[in-house]
Amino acid sequence: MRTLEFDAVAPQRGTRSLFSPLSVSLAPGTFLGIVGPNGSGKSSLLSAVARTGVRSTGSVRFGGRRIATMRSRERASVIALMTQDSYAPNELRVLDIVRVGALAGVTDGRQSASDRSHLALERLGLHELASHSYSTLSGGQRQLVQVARVLAQNAPVMLFDEPTSALDLHHHLTVMHALNERALAGHILLMTMHDLSQALRWSTLVAVISDDVRVGAPGDVLTPETIRRVYGVETESFLSPSGAPTLGLVRPDGSHGGKNVNLPLTSVLNS
């Protein structure tokens, strides 16, 4: 079983580690939600794993092999990364960009790079934009194209840095269902996010990053005590009508006689 292993990994800025070293082993099918305040090191952690310019302590191994020792072609067959920067040459068509990801992956004999490209576009509802120039797309559409590129690469490890931040509700859910399908198929997914309810719903494990790192089952680590310490806000946990664990923000409201008012946590943290 090819696991993704972190051994005392901490991204660095200069000579300073951004948080305490992370050691964890992620089995196939793991969907790791990475949350924490702005600037805590979430994006830097993904960059350190993918070896895209951020130095780190420790080592990351996949299937027992250190990622740092892999040549770029082999690394692309193991790890696919979507960054927050959705840059691509404006003259490229949508299909061209997605095909870049597909060609970087390893063809398994069942699907060609072209097949994977078209399937990824169709899965995200982008097939009608395949021939469009990237320069004509909205910010949300560009984000969807970059998600499709990673899906087409079909690497066993997929890294997503806030892939739904610019999406409307429909496309947000489309992306999350597509990513969850990949985890259920045995891929290892790491995704940074600010929406803690999203982390509760979709993640199999959550890493809460501040000065230290706490990793565990979503309901075990996303507690009111942890959120108070990391974000400085008061919350409470409860079950939704469907029985799913949910977080709500608790804050005094003078207009209501000082009563506590429960609001959706995401409405505040994403504002």
mmCIF file of C-alpha atoms in Angstrom:
data_model
loop_
_atom_site.group_PDB
_atom_site.id
_atom_site.type_symbol
_atom_site.label_atom_id
_atom_site.label_comp_id
_atom_site.label_asym_id
_atom_site.label_seq_id
_atom_site.Cartn_x
_atom_site.Cartn_y
_atom_site.Cartn_z
ATOM 1 C CA MET A 1 0.000 0.000 0.000
ATOM 2 C CA ARG A 2 1.571 3.298 -1.122
ATOM 3 C CA THR A 3 1.174 5.799 1.693
ATOM 4 C CA LEU A 4 2.224 9.445 1.852
ATOM 5 C CA GLU A 5 4.448 9.878 4.890
ATOM 6 C CA PHE A 6 5.474 13.126 6.557
ATOM 7 C CA ASP A 7 8.510 12.871 8.816
ATOM 8 C CA ALA A 8 9.012 16.050 10.872
ATOM 9 C CA VAL A 9 7.985 18.289 7.948
ATOM 10 C CA ALA A 10 7.719 22.050 8.470
ATOM 11 C CA PRO A 11 7.916 24.622 5.645
ATOM 12 C CA GLN A 12 10.418 27.394 6.218
ATOM 13 C CA ARG A 13 10.583 31.101 5.551
ATOM 14 C CA GLY A 14 14.238 31.943 5.595
ATOM 15 C CA THR A 15 15.621 29.900 8.459
ATOM 16 C CA ARG A 16 12.377 29.969 10.465
ATOM 17 C CA SER A 17 9.891 27.107 10.451
ATOM 18 C CA LEU A 18 6.319 28.294 9.972
ATOM 19 C CA PHE A 19 4.934 25.756 12.426
ATOM 20 C CA SER A 20 6.055 22.830 14.526
ATOM 21 C CA PRO A 21 7.111 19.707 12.566
ATOM 22 C CA LEU A 22 4.353 17.512 11.157
ATOM 23 C CA SER A 23 4.649 13.737 11.231
ATOM 24 C CA VAL A 24 1.735 11.749 9.857
ATOM 25 C CA SER A 25 1.080 8.852 7.495
ATOM 26 C CA LEU A 26 -1.761 9.179 4.958
ATOM 27 C CA ALA A 27 -3.159 5.983 3.489
ATOM 28 C CA PRO A 28 -4.801 5.734 0.052
ATOM 29 C CA GLY A 29 -8.314 7.168 0.241
ATOM 30 C CA THR A 30 -7.398 9.856 2.771
ATOM 31 C CA PHE A 31 -8.938 13.283 2.245
ATOM 32 C CA LEU A 32 -6.917 15.655 4.439
ATOM 33 C CA GLY A 33 -8.489 19.057 5.014
ATOM 34 C CA ILE A 34 -5.888 21.664 5.992
ATOM 35 C CA VAL A 35 -7.212 24.665 7.902
ATOM 36 C CA GLY A 36 -5.688 27.538 9.823
ATOM 37 C CA PRO A 37 -5.399 31.335 9.881
ATOM 38 C CA ASN A 38 -4.067 33.356 6.961
ATOM 39 C CA GLY A 39 -0.292 33.156 6.817
ATOM 40 C CA SER A 40 -0.049 30.068 8.999
ATOM 41 C CA GLY A 41 1.712 28.037 6.301
ATOM 42 C CA LYS A 42 -1.031 26.003 4.606
ATOM 43 C CA SER A 43 -0.048 26.879 1.035
ATOM 44 C CA SER A 44 3.624 26.602 1.917
ATOM 45 C CA LEU A 45 3.053 23.061 3.145
ATOM 46 C CA LEU A 46 1.592 22.015 -0.221
ATOM 47 C CA SER A 47 4.462 23.701 -2.053
ATOM 48 C CA ALA A 48 6.983 21.895 0.138
ATOM 49 C CA VAL A 49 5.332 18.548 -0.590
ATOM 50 C CA ALA A 50 5.304 19.203 -4.353
ATOM 51 C CA ARG A 51 8.838 20.635 -4.332
ATOM 52 C CA THR A 52 7.817 23.885 -6.023
ATOM 53 C CA GLY A 53 10.171 26.290 -4.287
ATOM 54 C CA VAL A 54 9.414 26.223 -0.548
ATOM 55 C CA ARG A 55 12.117 24.737 1.638
ATOM 56 C CA SER A 56 11.176 22.552 4.581
ATOM 57 C CA THR A 57 12.587 20.483 7.358
ATOM 58 C CA GLY A 58 12.140 16.721 7.442
ATOM 59 C CA SER A 59 11.139 14.577 4.499
ATOM 60 C CA VAL A 60 8.074 13.447 2.555
ATOM 61 C CA ARG A 61 7.908 9.909 1.192
ATOM 62 C CA PHE A 62 5.484 8.209 -1.139
ATOM 63 C CA GLY A 63 5.576 4.449 -1.287
ATOM 64 C CA GLY A 64 8.770 4.562 0.768
ATOM 65 C CA ARG A 65 10.606 6.861 -1.672
ATOM 66 C CA ARG A 66 11.596 10.400 -0.811
ATOM 67 C CA ILE A 67 9.834 12.923 -3.022
ATOM 68 C CA ALA A 68 12.994 15.052 -2.964
ATOM 69 C CA THR A 69 14.997 12.353 -4.771
ATOM 70 C CA MET A 70 12.533 11.959 -7.653
ATOM 71 C CA ARG A 71 13.200 13.553 -11.012
ATOM 72 C CA SER A 72 10.604 16.077 -12.123
ATOM 73 C CA ARG A 73 8.941 13.687 -14.608
ATOM 74 C CA GLU A 74 8.555 10.983 -11.989
ATOM 75 C CA ARG A 75 7.343 13.477 -9.405
ATOM 76 C CA ALA A 76 4.644 14.680 -11.816
ATOM 77 C CA SER A 77 3.422 11.099 -12.100
ATOM 78 C CA VAL A 78 3.064 10.956 -8.305
ATOM 79 C CA ILE A 79 1.891 14.434 -7.263
ATOM 80 C CA ALA A 80 -0.489 16.898 -8.939
ATOM 81 C CA LEU A 81 -0.761 20.423 -7.546
ATOM 82 C CA MET A 82 -3.321 23.174 -7.994
ATOM 83 C CA THR A 83 -2.141 26.495 -6.569
ATOM 84 C CA GLN A 84 -4.233 29.579 -5.809
ATOM 85 C CA ASP A 85 -2.619 31.308 -8.772
ATOM 86 C CA SER A 86 -4.674 30.275 -11.810
ATOM 87 C CA TYR A 87 -2.114 31.603 -14.285
ATOM 88 C CA ALA A 88 -1.810 30.085 -17.737
ATOM 89 C CA PRO A 89 -0.855 31.625 -21.076
ATOM 90 C CA ASN A 90 -3.930 33.477 -22.311
ATOM 91 C CA GLU A 91 -3.570 32.197 -25.859
ATOM 92 C CA LEU A 92 -4.080 28.582 -24.771
ATOM 93 C CA ARG A 93 -7.461 26.942 -25.097
ATOM 94 C CA VAL A 94 -9.157 25.347 -22.113
ATOM 95 C CA LEU A 95 -8.577 21.872 -23.527
ATOM 96 C CA ASP A 96 -4.867 22.624 -24.039
ATOM 97 C CA ILE A 97 -4.418 23.519 -20.367
ATOM 98 C CA VAL A 98 -6.206 20.431 -19.113
ATOM 99 C CA ARG A 99 -4.214 18.274 -21.524
ATOM 100 C CA VAL A 100 -0.982 19.586 -19.961
ATOM 101 C CA GLY A 101 -2.031 17.862 -16.760
ATOM 102 C CA ALA A 102 -3.080 14.694 -18.546
ATOM 103 C CA LEU A 103 0.251 14.445 -20.395
ATOM 104 C CA ALA A 104 2.167 14.888 -17.123
ATOM 105 C CA GLY A 105 0.395 11.867 -15.635
ATOM 106 C CA VAL A 106 0.974 8.234 -16.409
ATOM 107 C CA THR A 107 -1.380 6.553 -18.848
ATOM 108 C CA ASP A 108 -2.697 3.378 -17.251
ATOM 109 C CA GLY A 109 -3.578 1.642 -20.513
ATOM 110 C CA ARG A 110 -7.296 2.132 -20.043
ATOM 111 C CA GLN A 111 -7.557 5.843 -20.747
ATOM 112 C CA SER A 112 -5.400 8.004 -22.997
ATOM 113 C CA ALA A 113 -4.351 11.537 -22.049
ATOM 114 C CA SER A 114 -7.006 12.832 -24.441
ATOM 115 C CA ASP A 115 -9.678 10.687 -22.801
ATOM 116 C CA ARG A 116 -8.709 11.889 -19.325
ATOM 117 C CA SER A 117 -8.781 15.517 -20.473
ATOM 118 C CA HIS A 118 -12.284 15.276 -21.922
ATOM 119 C CA LEU A 119 -13.596 13.314 -18.941
ATOM 120 C CA ALA A 120 -12.257 15.895 -16.478
ATOM 121 C CA LEU A 121 -13.863 18.737 -18.437
ATOM 122 C CA GLU A 122 -17.150 16.882 -18.631
ATOM 123 C CA ARG A 123 -17.099 16.029 -14.916
ATOM 124 C CA LEU A 124 -16.830 19.721 -14.028
ATOM 125 C CA GLY A 125 -19.315 20.898 -16.651
ATOM 126 C CA LEU A 126 -16.671 22.574 -18.799
ATOM 127 C CA HIS A 127 -17.015 20.608 -22.016
ATOM 128 C CA GLU A 128 -18.718 23.528 -23.793
ATOM 129 C CA LEU A 129 -15.708 25.736 -22.986
ATOM 130 C CA ALA A 130 -13.078 23.291 -24.298
ATOM 131 C CA SER A 131 -12.257 25.379 -27.372
ATOM 132 C CA HIS A 132 -12.448 28.762 -25.603
ATOM 133 C CA SER A 133 -9.366 30.855 -25.008
ATOM 134 C CA TYR A 134 -8.283 30.966 -21.374
ATOM 135 C CA SER A 135 -8.223 34.768 -21.548
ATOM 136 C CA THR A 136 -12.001 34.883 -22.079
ATOM 137 C CA LEU A 137 -12.850 33.053 -18.852
ATOM 138 C CA SER A 138 -14.044 34.455 -15.559
ATOM 139 C CA GLY A 139 -12.059 33.906 -12.369
ATOM 140 C CA GLY A 140 -14.342 31.084 -11.279
ATOM 141 C CA GLN A 141 -14.121 29.387 -14.672
ATOM 142 C CA ARG A 142 -10.325 29.579 -14.577
ATOM 143 C CA GLN A 143 -10.387 27.944 -11.176
ATOM 144 C CA LEU A 144 -12.521 25.116 -12.545
ATOM 145 C CA VAL A 145 -10.101 24.630 -15.444
ATOM 146 C CA GLN A 146 -7.196 24.283 -13.012
ATOM 147 C CA VAL A 147 -9.140 21.703 -10.989
ATOM 148 C CA ALA A 148 -9.820 19.815 -14.224
ATOM 149 C CA ARG A 149 -6.101 19.905 -15.060
ATOM 150 C CA VAL A 150 -5.261 18.183 -11.773
ATOM 151 C CA LEU A 151 -8.036 15.621 -12.191
ATOM 152 C CA ALA A 152 -6.777 14.812 -15.695
ATOM 153 C CA GLN A 153 -3.259 14.301 -14.356
ATOM 154 C CA ASN A 154 -4.727 11.494 -12.248
ATOM 155 C CA ALA A 155 -1.743 11.326 -9.890
ATOM 156 C CA PRO A 156 -2.084 9.152 -6.778
ATOM 157 C CA VAL A 157 -1.508 12.274 -4.636
ATOM 158 C CA MET A 158 -3.524 15.420 -5.419
ATOM 159 C CA LEU A 159 -2.890 18.773 -3.737
ATOM 160 C CA PHE A 160 -5.498 21.549 -3.937
ATOM 161 C CA ASP A 161 -4.947 25.049 -2.548
ATOM 162 C CA GLU A 162 -8.394 26.576 -1.898
ATOM 163 C CA PRO A 163 -9.909 25.178 -5.106
ATOM 164 C CA THR A 164 -13.437 26.463 -4.408
ATOM 165 C CA SER A 165 -12.701 30.009 -3.194
ATOM 166 C CA ALA A 166 -14.062 31.700 -6.368
ATOM 167 C CA LEU A 167 -16.926 29.329 -7.113
ATOM 168 C CA ASP A 168 -20.673 29.700 -6.841
ATOM 169 C CA LEU A 169 -22.614 27.186 -4.772
ATOM 170 C CA HIS A 170 -23.407 24.845 -7.667
ATOM 171 C CA HIS A 171 -19.817 24.613 -8.882
ATOM 172 C CA HIS A 172 -18.524 24.461 -5.316
ATOM 173 C CA LEU A 173 -20.532 21.278 -4.760
ATOM 174 C CA THR A 174 -19.589 19.899 -8.172
ATOM 175 C CA VAL A 175 -15.885 20.232 -7.350
ATOM 176 C CA MET A 176 -16.233 18.768 -3.861
ATOM 177 C CA HIS A 177 -18.153 15.753 -5.153
ATOM 178 C CA ALA A 178 -15.522 15.214 -7.874
ATOM 179 C CA LEU A 179 -12.692 15.389 -5.340
ATOM 180 C CA ASN A 180 -14.497 13.077 -2.965
ATOM 181 C CA GLU A 181 -14.904 10.554 -5.790
ATOM 182 C CA ARG A 182 -11.133 10.535 -6.251
ATOM 183 C CA ALA A 183 -10.570 9.911 -2.553
ATOM 184 C CA LEU A 184 -13.082 7.063 -2.590
ATOM 185 C CA ALA A 185 -11.198 5.623 -5.585
ATOM 186 C CA GLY A 186 -7.996 5.484 -3.516
ATOM 187 C CA HIS A 187 -6.233 8.753 -4.287
ATOM 188 C CA ILE A 188 -4.707 10.766 -1.440
ATOM 189 C CA LEU A 189 -6.065 14.321 -1.399
ATOM 190 C CA LEU A 190 -4.741 17.314 0.532
ATOM 191 C CA MET A 191 -6.843 20.468 0.367
ATOM 192 C CA THR A 192 -6.415 23.810 2.078
ATOM 193 C CA MET A 193 -9.628 25.593 2.988
ATOM 194 C CA HIS A 194 -11.070 28.303 5.219
ATOM 195 C CA ASP A 195 -14.581 26.889 5.429
ATOM 196 C CA LEU A 196 -14.540 24.772 8.585
ATOM 197 C CA SER A 197 -17.969 23.320 7.869
ATOM 198 C CA GLN A 198 -16.559 22.149 4.535
ATOM 199 C CA ALA A 199 -13.709 20.464 6.396
ATOM 200 C CA LEU A 200 -16.173 18.728 8.687
ATOM 201 C CA ARG A 201 -18.303 17.486 5.820
ATOM 202 C CA TRP A 202 -15.732 16.201 3.360
ATOM 203 C CA SER A 203 -12.480 15.425 5.142
ATOM 204 C CA THR A 204 -11.517 12.057 6.562
ATOM 205 C CA LEU A 205 -8.716 13.789 8.488
ATOM 206 C CA VAL A 206 -8.174 17.454 9.365
ATOM 207 C CA ALA A 207 -4.911 19.249 10.077
ATOM 208 C CA VAL A 208 -5.326 22.456 12.082
ATOM 209 C CA ILE A 209 -2.245 24.626 11.562
ATOM 210 C CA SER A 210 -1.215 27.517 13.755
ATOM 211 C CA ASP A 211 2.085 27.595 15.646
ATOM 212 C CA ASP A 212 1.651 23.884 16.087
ATOM 213 C CA VAL A 213 -0.250 21.262 14.082
ATOM 214 C CA ARG A 214 -3.017 19.022 15.298
ATOM 215 C CA VAL A 215 -4.192 16.177 13.048
ATOM 216 C CA GLY A 216 -7.158 13.917 13.659
ATOM 217 C CA ALA A 217 -10.720 13.059 12.792
ATOM 218 C CA PRO A 218 -12.675 16.224 11.880
ATOM 219 C CA GLY A 219 -14.975 16.104 14.887
ATOM 220 C CA ASP A 220 -12.061 15.484 17.243
ATOM 221 C CA VAL A 221 -9.890 18.419 16.189
ATOM 222 C CA LEU A 222 -12.431 21.036 15.080
ATOM 223 C CA THR A 223 -13.672 21.652 18.600
ATOM 224 C CA PRO A 224 -14.812 24.954 20.131
ATOM 225 C CA GLU A 225 -11.682 24.933 22.304
ATOM 226 C CA THR A 226 -9.342 24.552 19.329
ATOM 227 C CA ILE A 227 -11.188 27.165 17.254
ATOM 228 C CA ARG A 228 -11.062 29.611 20.166
ATOM 229 C CA ARG A 229 -7.297 29.116 20.472
ATOM 230 C CA VAL A 230 -6.524 29.251 16.746
ATOM 231 C CA TYR A 231 -9.036 31.829 15.456
ATOM 232 C CA GLY A 232 -9.964 33.728 18.601
ATOM 233 C CA VAL A 233 -13.712 33.252 18.116
ATOM 234 C CA GLU A 234 -16.332 31.448 20.153
ATOM 235 C CA THR A 235 -18.183 28.558 18.535
ATOM 236 C CA GLU A 236 -20.392 25.683 19.464
ATOM 237 C CA SER A 237 -20.825 22.296 17.833
ATOM 238 C CA PHE A 238 -24.187 20.672 17.123
ATOM 239 C CA LEU A 239 -25.806 18.209 14.758
ATOM 240 C CA SER A 240 -27.624 19.400 11.662
ATOM 241 C CA PRO A 241 -31.142 18.072 10.938
ATOM 242 C CA SER A 242 -29.484 15.374 8.803
ATOM 243 C CA GLY A 243 -27.278 14.343 11.709
ATOM 244 C CA ALA A 244 -24.054 15.812 10.327
ATOM 245 C CA PRO A 245 -21.664 17.566 12.740
ATOM 246 C CA THR A 246 -21.912 21.325 12.324
ATOM 247 C CA LEU A 247 -20.226 24.406 13.781
ATOM 248 C CA GLY A 248 -21.920 27.676 14.637
ATOM 249 C CA LEU A 249 -20.481 31.022 15.677
ATOM 250 C CA VAL A 250 -21.559 32.363 19.044
ATOM 251 C CA ARG A 251 -21.330 36.113 19.650
ATOM 252 C CA PRO A 252 -23.009 38.629 21.945
ATOM 253 C CA ASP A 253 -25.591 40.814 20.207
ATOM 254 C CA GLY A 254 -26.506 43.906 22.197
ATOM 255 C CA SER A 255 -29.618 44.497 20.103
ATOM 256 C CA HIS A 256 -31.037 41.297 21.506
ATOM 257 C CA GLY A 257 -30.469 41.992 25.161
ATOM 258 C CA GLY A 258 -27.044 40.359 25.252
ATOM 259 C CA LYS A 259 -28.308 36.956 24.138
ATOM 260 C CA ASN A 260 -25.950 34.692 22.247
ATOM 261 C CA VAL A 261 -26.801 34.482 18.575
ATOM 262 C CA ASN A 262 -25.903 31.400 16.589
ATOM 263 C CA LEU A 263 -24.791 32.165 13.049
ATOM 264 C CA PRO A 264 -23.338 29.898 10.370
ATOM 265 C CA LEU A 265 -19.613 29.808 11.001
ATOM 266 C CA THR A 266 -18.793 30.116 7.305
ATOM 267 C CA SER A 267 -20.764 33.333 6.976
ATOM 268 C CA VAL A 268 -18.283 34.994 9.302
ATOM 269 C CA LEU A 269 -15.014 33.229 8.531
ATOM 270 C CA ASN A 270 -15.492 33.737 4.787
ATOM 271 C CA SER A 271 -16.640 37.360 4.984
#
